[in-house]
CSV table of C-alpha atoms in Angstrom, one decimal:
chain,number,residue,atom,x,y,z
V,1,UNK,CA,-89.7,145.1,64.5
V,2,UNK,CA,-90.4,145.8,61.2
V,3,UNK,CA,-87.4,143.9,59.8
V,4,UNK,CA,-88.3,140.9,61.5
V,5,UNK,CA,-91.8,140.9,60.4
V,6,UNK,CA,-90.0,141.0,56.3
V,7,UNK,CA,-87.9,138.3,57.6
V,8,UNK,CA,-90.7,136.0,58.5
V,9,UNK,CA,-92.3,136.8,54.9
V,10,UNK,CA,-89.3,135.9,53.4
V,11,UNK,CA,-88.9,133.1,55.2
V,12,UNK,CA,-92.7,131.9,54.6
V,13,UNK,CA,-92.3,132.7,50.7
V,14,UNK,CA,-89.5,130.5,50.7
V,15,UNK,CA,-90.4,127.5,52.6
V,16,UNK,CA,-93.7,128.1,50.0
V,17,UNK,CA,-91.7,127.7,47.3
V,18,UNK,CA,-89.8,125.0,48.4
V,19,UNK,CA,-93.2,122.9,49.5
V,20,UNK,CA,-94.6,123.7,45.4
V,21,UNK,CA,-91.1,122.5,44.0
V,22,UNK,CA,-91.4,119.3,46.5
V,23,UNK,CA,-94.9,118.8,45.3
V,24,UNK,CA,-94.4,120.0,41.3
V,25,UNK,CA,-91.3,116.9,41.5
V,26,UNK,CA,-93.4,114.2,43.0
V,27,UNK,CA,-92.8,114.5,46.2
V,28,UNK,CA,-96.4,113.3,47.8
V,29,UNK,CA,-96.8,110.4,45.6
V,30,UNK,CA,-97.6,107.0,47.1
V,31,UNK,CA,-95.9,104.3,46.9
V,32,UNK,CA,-97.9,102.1,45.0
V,33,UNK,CA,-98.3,98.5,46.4
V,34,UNK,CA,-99.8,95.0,45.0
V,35,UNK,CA,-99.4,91.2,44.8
V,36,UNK,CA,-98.4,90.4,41.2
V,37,UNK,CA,-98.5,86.5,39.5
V,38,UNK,CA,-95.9,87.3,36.8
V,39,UNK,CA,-92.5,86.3,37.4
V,40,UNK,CA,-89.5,89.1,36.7
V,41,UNK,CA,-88.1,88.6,33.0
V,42,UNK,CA,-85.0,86.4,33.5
V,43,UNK,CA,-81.9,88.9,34.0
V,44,UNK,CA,-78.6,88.6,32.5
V,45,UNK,CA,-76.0,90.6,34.3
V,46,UNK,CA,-73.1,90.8,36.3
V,47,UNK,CA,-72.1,90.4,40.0
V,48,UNK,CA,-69.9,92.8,42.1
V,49,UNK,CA,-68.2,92.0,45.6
V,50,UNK,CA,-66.4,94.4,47.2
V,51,UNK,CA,-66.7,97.5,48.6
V,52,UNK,CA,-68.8,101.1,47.6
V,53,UNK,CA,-65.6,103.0,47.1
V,54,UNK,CA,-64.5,100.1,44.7
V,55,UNK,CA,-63.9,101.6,41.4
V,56,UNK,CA,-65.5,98.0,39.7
V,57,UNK,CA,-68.7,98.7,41.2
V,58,UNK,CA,-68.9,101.9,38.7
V,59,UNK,CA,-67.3,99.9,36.2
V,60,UNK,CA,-70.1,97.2,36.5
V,61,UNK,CA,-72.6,99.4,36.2
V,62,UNK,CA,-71.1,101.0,33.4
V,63,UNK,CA,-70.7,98.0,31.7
V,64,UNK,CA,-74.6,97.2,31.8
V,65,UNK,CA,-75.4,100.8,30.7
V,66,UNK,CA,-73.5,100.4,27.6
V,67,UNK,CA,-75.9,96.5,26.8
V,68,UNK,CA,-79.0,98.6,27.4
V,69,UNK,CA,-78.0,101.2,24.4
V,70,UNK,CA,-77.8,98.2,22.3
V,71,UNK,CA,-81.3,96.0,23.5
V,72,UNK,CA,-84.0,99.3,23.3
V,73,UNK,CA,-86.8,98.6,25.4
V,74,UNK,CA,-84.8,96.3,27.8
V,75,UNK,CA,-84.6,98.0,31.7
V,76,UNK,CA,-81.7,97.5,34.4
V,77,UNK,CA,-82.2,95.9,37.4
V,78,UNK,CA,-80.3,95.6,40.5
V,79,UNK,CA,-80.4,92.9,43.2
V,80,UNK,CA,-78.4,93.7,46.4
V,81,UNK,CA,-77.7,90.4,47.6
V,82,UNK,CA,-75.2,92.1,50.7
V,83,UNK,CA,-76.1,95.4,51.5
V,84,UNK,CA,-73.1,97.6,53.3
V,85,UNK,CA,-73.3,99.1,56.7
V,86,UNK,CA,-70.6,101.8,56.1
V,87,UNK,CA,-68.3,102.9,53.2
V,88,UNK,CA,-65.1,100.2,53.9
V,89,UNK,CA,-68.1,97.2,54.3
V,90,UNK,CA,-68.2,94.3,52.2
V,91,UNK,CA,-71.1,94.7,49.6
V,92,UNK,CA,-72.4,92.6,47.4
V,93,UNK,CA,-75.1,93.2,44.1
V,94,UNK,CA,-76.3,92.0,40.6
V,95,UNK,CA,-76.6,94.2,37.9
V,96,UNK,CA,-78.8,93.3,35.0
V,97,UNK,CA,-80.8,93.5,32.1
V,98,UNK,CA,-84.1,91.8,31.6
V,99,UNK,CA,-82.7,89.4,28.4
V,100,UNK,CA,-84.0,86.2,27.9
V,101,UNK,CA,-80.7,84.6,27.1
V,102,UNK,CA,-77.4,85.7,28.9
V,103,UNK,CA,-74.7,86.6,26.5
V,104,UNK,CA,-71.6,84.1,27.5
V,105,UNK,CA,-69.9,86.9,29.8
V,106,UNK,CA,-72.9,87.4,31.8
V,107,UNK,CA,-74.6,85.9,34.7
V,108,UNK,CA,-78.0,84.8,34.2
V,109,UNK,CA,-80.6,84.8,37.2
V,110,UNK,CA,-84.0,83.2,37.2
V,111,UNK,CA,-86.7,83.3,39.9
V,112,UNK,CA,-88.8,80.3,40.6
V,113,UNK,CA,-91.3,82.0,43.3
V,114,UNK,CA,-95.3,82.3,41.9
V,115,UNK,CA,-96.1,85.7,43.3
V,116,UNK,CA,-94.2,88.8,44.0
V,117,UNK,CA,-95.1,91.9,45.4
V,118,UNK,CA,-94.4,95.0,43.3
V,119,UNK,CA,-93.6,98.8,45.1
V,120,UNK,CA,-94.0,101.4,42.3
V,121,UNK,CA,-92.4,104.9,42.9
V,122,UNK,CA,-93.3,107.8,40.9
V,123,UNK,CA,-91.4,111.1,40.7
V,124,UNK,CA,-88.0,112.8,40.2
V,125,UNK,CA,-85.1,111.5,42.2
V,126,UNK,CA,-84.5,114.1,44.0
V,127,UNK,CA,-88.1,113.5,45.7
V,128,UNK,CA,-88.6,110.2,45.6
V,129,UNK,CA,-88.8,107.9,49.2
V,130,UNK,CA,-85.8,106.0,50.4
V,131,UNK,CA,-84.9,102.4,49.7
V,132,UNK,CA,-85.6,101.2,53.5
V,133,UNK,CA,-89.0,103.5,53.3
V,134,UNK,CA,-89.9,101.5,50.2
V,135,UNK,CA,-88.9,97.9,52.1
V,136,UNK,CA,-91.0,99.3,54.9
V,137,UNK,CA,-94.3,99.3,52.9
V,138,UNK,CA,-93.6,95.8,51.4
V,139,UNK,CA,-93.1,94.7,54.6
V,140,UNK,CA,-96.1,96.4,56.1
V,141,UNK,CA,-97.9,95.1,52.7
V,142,UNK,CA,-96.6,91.3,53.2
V,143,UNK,CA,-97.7,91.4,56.9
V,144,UNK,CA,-101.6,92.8,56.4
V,145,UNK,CA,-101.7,90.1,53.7
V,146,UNK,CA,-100.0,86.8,55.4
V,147,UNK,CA,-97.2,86.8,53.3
V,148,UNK,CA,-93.7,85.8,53.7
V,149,UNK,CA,-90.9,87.4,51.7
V,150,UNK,CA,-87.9,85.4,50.6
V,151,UNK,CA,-85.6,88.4,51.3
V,152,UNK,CA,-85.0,89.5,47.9
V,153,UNK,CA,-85.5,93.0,46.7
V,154,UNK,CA,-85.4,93.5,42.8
V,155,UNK,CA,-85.1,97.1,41.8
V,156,UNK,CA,-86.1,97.6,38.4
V,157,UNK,CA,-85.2,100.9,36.8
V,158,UNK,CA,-88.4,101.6,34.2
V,159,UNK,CA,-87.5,105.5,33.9
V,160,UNK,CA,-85.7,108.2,35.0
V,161,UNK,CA,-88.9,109.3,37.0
V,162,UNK,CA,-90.4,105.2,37.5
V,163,UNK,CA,-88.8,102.7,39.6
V,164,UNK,CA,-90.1,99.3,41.0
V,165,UNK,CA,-89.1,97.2,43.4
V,166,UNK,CA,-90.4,93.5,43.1
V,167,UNK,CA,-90.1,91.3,46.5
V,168,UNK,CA,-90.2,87.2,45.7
V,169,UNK,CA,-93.0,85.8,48.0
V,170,UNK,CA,-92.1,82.2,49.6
């Protein structure tokens, strides 16, 4: 009896310390929602089709990592334009830097809507809320407010501990 009751003390003192670590990382932070009049920066990037396991998709990335070393103060984006289902699904998604002019082997991308709303998540990655939990409070957000979404989600990478997600409105 006695080693059970140590057990559950244990097992208390850990779950404890677990729920502080959650909480010291970010953990409960809100999502932070709001209409916005500024457009995204125009991007200039690069598009990948294919699949997750596609060595190119790293290679993309990589590629847009290595502009942002050279344009200091510039953050990546991301647009999936065809999100995959599974690992062998078709996906498709820009990635990009916010550079007013696109260098003749990029891609640029513009957006023409007037407002946007704009998810900000705080906190280490390990902690921080899910894409689709994200989309759910734009949603939810657009909805309350009589807003229609063009379908676009713009994930804009601001830190290691910062990311936004911007959502056209029609």
């Amino acid at each position: 009896m006695k080693k059970v009751g140590i057990a559950l003390l244990v097992l208390l003192a850990v779950i404890a310390l677990a729920y502080g670590l959650f909480i010291h990382l970010g953990g409960s932070k809100p999502i932070r929602v709001e209409l916005i009049s500024s457009a995204p920066s125009a991007l200039a990037g690069k598009t990948f089709r294919g699949t997750p396991q596609d060595k190119r998709l790293s290679e993309t990335f990589q590629s847009i990592e290595s502009l942002l070393a050279l344009h200091p103060g510039k953050k990546m984006h991301t647009i999936y334009l065809v999100e995959p289902a599974g690992k062998l699904d078709t996906m498709e998604v820009f990635v990009g830097l916010d550079l007013p002019f696109a260098p003749s082997d990029l891609e640029s991308m513009t957006f023409s809507e007037q407002k946007f709303i704009r998810a900000t998540v705080t906190g280490s990655k390990w902690v921080m809320p899910g894409p689709e939990t994200v989309k759910e409070k734009i949603d939810a957000y657009a909805k309350e407010n009589n807003l229609v979404l063009s379908g676009v989600f713009i994930d804009r990478i601001v830190s290691d501990s910062e990311i936004q997600v911007i959502a056209p409105v029609k």
